[in-house]
CSV table of C-alpha atoms in Angstrom, one decimal:
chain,number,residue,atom,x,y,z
A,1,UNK,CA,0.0,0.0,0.0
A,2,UNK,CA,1.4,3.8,-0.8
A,3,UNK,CA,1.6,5.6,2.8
A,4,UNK,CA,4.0,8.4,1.5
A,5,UNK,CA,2.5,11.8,0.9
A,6,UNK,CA,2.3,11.6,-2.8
A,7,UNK,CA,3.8,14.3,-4.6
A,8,UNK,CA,3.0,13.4,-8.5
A,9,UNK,CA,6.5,11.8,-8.4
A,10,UNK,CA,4.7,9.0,-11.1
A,11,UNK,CA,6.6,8.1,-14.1
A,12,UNK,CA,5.3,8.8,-17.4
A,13,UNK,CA,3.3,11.6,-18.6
A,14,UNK,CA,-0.3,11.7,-16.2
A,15,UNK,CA,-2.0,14.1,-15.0
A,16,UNK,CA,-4.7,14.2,-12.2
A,17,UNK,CA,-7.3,16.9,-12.0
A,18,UNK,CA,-8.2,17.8,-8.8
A,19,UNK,CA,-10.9,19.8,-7.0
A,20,UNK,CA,-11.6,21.3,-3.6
A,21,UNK,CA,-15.0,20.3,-2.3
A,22,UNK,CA,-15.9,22.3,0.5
A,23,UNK,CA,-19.7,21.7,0.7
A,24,UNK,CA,-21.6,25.5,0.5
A,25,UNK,CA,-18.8,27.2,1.4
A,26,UNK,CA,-18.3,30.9,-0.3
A,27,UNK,CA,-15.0,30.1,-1.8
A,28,UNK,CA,-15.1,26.6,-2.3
A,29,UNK,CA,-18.1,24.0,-2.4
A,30,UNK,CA,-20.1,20.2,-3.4
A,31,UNK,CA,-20.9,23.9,-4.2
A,32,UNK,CA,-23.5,25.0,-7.1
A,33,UNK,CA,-20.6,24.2,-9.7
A,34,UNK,CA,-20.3,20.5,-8.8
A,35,UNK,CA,-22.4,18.8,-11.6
A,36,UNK,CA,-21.2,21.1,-14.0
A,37,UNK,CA,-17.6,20.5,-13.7
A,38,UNK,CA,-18.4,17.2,-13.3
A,39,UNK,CA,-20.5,16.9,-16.8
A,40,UNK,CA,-17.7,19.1,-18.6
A,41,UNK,CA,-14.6,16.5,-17.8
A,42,UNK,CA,-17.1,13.8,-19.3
A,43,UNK,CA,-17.8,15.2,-22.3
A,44,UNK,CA,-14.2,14.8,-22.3
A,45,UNK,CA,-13.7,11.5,-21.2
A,46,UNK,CA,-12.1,12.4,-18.5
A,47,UNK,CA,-12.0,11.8,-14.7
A,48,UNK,CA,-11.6,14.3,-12.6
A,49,UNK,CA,-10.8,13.6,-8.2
A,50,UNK,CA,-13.4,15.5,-5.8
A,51,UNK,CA,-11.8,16.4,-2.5
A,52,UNK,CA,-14.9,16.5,0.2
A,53,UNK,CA,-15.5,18.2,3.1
A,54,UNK,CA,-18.5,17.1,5.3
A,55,UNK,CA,-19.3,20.7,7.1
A,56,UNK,CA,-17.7,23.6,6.5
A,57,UNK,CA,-20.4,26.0,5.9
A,58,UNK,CA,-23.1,24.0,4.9
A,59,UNK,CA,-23.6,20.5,5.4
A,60,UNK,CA,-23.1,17.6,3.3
A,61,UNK,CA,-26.3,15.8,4.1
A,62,UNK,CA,-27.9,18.4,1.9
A,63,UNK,CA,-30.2,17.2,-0.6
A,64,UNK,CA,-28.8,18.8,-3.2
A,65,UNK,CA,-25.3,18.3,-2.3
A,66,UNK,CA,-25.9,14.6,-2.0
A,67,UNK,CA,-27.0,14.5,-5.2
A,68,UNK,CA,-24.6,16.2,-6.4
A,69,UNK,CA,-22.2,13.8,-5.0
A,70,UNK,CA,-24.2,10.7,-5.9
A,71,UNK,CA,-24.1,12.7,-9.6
A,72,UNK,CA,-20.6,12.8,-10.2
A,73,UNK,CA,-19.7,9.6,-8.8
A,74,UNK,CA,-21.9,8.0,-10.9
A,75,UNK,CA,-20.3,9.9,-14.1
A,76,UNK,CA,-16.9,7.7,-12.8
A,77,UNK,CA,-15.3,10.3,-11.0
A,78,UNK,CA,-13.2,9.8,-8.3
A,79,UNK,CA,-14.5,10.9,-4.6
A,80,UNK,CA,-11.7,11.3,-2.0
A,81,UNK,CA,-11.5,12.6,1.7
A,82,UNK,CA,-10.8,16.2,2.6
A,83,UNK,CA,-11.8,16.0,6.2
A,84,UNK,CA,-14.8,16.9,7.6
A,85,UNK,CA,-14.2,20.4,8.8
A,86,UNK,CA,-11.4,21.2,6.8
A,87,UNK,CA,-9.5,22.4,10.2
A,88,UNK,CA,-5.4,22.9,9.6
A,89,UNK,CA,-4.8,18.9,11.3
A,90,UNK,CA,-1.6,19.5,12.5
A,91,UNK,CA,-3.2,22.1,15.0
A,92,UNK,CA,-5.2,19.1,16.1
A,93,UNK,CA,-4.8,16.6,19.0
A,94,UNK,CA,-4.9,13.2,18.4
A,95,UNK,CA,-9.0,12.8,19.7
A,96,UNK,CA,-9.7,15.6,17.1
A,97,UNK,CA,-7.8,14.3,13.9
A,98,UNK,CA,-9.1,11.0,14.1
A,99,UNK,CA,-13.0,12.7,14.3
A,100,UNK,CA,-11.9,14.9,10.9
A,101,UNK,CA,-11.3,11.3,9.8
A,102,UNK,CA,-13.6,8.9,10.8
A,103,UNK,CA,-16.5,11.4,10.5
A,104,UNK,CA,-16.3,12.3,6.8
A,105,UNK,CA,-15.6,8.7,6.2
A,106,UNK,CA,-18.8,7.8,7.8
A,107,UNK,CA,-20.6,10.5,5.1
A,108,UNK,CA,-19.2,8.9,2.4
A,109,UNK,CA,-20.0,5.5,3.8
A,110,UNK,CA,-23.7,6.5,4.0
A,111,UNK,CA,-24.2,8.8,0.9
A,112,UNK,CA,-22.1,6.7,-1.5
A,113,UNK,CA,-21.7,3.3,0.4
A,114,UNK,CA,-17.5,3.7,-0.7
A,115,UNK,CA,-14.6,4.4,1.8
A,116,UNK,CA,-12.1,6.5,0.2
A,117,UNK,CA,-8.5,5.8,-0.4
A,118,UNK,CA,-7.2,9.0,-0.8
A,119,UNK,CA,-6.9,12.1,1.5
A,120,UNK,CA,-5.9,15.5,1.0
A,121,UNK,CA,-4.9,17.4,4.1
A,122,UNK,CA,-6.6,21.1,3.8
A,123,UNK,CA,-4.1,23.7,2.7
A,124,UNK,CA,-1.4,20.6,1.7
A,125,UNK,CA,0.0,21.1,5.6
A,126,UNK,CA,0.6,17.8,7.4
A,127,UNK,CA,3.7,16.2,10.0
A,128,UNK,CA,4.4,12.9,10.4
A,129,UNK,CA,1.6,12.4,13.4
A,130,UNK,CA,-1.3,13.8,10.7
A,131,UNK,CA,0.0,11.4,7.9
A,132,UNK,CA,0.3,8.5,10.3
A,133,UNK,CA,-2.9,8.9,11.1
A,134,UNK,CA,-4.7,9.1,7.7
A,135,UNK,CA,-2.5,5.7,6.8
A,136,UNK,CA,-4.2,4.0,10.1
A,137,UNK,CA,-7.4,4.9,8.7
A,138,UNK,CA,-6.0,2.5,5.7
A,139,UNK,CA,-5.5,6.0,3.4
A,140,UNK,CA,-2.8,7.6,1.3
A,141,UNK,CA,-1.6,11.0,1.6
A,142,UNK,CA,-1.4,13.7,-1.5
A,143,UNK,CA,-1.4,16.9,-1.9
A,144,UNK,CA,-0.4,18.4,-5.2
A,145,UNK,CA,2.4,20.2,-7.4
A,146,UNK,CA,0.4,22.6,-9.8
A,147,UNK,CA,-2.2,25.3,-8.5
A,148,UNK,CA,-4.7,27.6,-10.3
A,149,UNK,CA,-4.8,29.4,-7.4
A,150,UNK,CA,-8.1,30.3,-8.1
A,151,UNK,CA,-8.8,30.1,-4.2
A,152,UNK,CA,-6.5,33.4,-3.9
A,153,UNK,CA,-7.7,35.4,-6.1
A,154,UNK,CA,-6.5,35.0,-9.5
A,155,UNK,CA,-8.6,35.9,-12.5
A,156,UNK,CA,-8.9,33.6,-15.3
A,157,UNK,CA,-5.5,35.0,-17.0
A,158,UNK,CA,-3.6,34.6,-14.1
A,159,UNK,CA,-4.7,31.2,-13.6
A,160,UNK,CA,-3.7,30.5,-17.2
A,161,UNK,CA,0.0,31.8,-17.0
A,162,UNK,CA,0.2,29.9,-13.7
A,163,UNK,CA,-0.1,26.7,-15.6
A,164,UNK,CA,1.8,28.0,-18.4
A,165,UNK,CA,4.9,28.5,-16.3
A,166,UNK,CA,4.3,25.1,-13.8
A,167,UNK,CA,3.5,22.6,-16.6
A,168,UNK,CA,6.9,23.1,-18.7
A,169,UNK,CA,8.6,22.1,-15.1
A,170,UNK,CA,7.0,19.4,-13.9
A,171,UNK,CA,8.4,15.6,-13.6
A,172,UNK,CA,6.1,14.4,-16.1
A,173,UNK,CA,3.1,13.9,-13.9
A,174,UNK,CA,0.7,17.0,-12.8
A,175,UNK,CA,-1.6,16.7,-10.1
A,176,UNK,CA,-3.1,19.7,-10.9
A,177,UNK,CA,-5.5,21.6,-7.6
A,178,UNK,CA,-8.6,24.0,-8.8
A,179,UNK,CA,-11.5,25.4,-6.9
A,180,UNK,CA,-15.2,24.6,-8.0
A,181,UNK,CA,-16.8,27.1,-6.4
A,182,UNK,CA,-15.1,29.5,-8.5
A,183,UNK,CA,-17.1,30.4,-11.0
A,184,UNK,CA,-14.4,31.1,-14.3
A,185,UNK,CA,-12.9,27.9,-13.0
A,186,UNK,CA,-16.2,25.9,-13.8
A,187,UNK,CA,-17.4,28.0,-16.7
A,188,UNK,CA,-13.9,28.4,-18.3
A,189,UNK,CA,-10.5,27.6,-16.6
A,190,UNK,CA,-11.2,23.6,-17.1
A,191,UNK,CA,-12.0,23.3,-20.3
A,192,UNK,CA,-9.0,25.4,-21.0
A,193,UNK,CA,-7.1,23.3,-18.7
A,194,UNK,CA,-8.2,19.8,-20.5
A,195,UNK,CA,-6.9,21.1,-23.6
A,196,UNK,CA,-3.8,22.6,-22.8
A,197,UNK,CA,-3.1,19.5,-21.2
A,198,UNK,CA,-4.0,17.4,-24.2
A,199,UNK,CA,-1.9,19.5,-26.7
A,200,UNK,CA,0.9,18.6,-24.1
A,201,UNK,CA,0.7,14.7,-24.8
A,202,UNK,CA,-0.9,13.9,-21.2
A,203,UNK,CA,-3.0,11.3,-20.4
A,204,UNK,CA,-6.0,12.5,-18.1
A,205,UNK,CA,-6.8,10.5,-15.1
A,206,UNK,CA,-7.5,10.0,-11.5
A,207,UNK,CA,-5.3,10.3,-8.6
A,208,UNK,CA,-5.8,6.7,-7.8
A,209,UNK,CA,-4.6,5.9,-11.3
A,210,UNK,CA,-1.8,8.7,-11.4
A,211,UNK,CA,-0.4,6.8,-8.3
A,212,UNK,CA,-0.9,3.1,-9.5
A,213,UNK,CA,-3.7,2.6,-6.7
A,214,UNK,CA,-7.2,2.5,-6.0
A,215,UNK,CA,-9.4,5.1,-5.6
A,216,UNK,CA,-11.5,3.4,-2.3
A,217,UNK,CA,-10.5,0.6,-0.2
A,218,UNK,CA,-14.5,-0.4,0.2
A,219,UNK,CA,-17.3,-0.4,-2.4
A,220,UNK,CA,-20.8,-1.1,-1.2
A,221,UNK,CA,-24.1,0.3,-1.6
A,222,UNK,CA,-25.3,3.5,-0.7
A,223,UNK,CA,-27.7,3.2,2.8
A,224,UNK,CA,-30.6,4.8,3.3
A,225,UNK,CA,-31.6,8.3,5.0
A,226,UNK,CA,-32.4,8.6,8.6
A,227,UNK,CA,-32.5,10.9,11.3
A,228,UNK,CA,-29.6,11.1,12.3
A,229,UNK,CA,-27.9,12.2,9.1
A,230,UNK,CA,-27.1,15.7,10.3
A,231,UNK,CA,-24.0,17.9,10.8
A,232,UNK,CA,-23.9,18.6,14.6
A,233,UNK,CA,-23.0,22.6,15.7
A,234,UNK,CA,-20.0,22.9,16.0
């Protein structure tokens, strides 16, 4: 099993395209953009790799963010852990990292009936404690080595020139980060981004499959709604 935190050091020329899903949040989402991106990389054929929060500013047992969810995996996509809260973990004791953990997993577990393989610390910061713990929940570690930046602010142009200057310089695999709240990012940026990667010889896929793994350790069925499918107050 990989345990390292990956850091699209893959041979050959792959590249992963990722996306921050915090659900409702203002600046990232399963936000109103999910199904869309997720539509455009099929018309593609392409997979793209949804990082999930559970509750950030809304919560994921939303109707329309489950569906949303439900949606995309359906399409193929890949589905992967980004905490529940998406707290900064190694500001975390050891009681509170393994509820960021075990909790979204739980979500996915119910929504989806999957337990991901794949977990993305929020803002790529982890220590040997955080990525010991996401391996004893039987995960993988990655973060990423191209960014839109389209969480700080960049406009479409800048986002552009960003992967114009990483993508020359990269190992031959890109595990490329982008925002789906952001609104040029779903209407625009991706597309763009598909086909600049395309003209460059890559071969579009999931993180599990840039990395030579799978994308869940568990695939089951999804269960069904009760009570108790809420996001407590935090």
């Amino acid at each position: 099993m990989l345990t390292a935190v990956l850091l699209a050091a893959f041979a050959g020329l792959g590249s992963a395209l990722t996306f921050t899903s915090r659900d409702g949040a203002a600046d990232d989402g399963v936000y109103d953009y999910h199904a869309q991106i997720a539509d455009l990389l099929s018309s593609y054929n392409v997979k793209g790799t949804f990082f999930v929060n559970g509750d950030n500013w809304a919560c994921i047992y939303d109707k329309n963010r489950m569906a949303n969810l439900t949606h995309s995996y359906g399409l193929g996509h890949q589905i992967a852990h980004h905490t529940w809260s998406h707290p900064d973990l190694t500001t975390l004791t050891a009681t509170q990292l393994t509820f960021q953990l075990t909790k979204m997993t739980e979500a996915f577990q119910r929504i989806l009936g999957v337990n991901p393989a794949w977990c993305r610390p929020p803002y790529g910061n982890y220590n040997d404690t955080v990525v010991n713990a996401i391996t004893a929940q039987g995960m993988n570690t990655v973060t990423w080595n191209t960014d839109s930046m389209d969480s700080d602010g960049y406009n479409l142009t800048q986002s552009e020139a960003e992967y114009d200057q990483l993508l020359p310089s990269t190992d031959g695999s890109v595990i490329a980060l982008n925002h789906e709240t952001n609104p040029t990012t779903a209407s625009t940026l991706i597309e763009w981004l598909i086909k600049k990667l395309l003209s460059f010889n890559y071969t579009l896929v999931t993180v599990a499959e840039c990395a030579g793994g799978q994308p869940y350790q568990s695939v089951g069925q999804p269960q069904n709604l009760t009570a108790d499918w809420y996001c407590p107050p935090q």
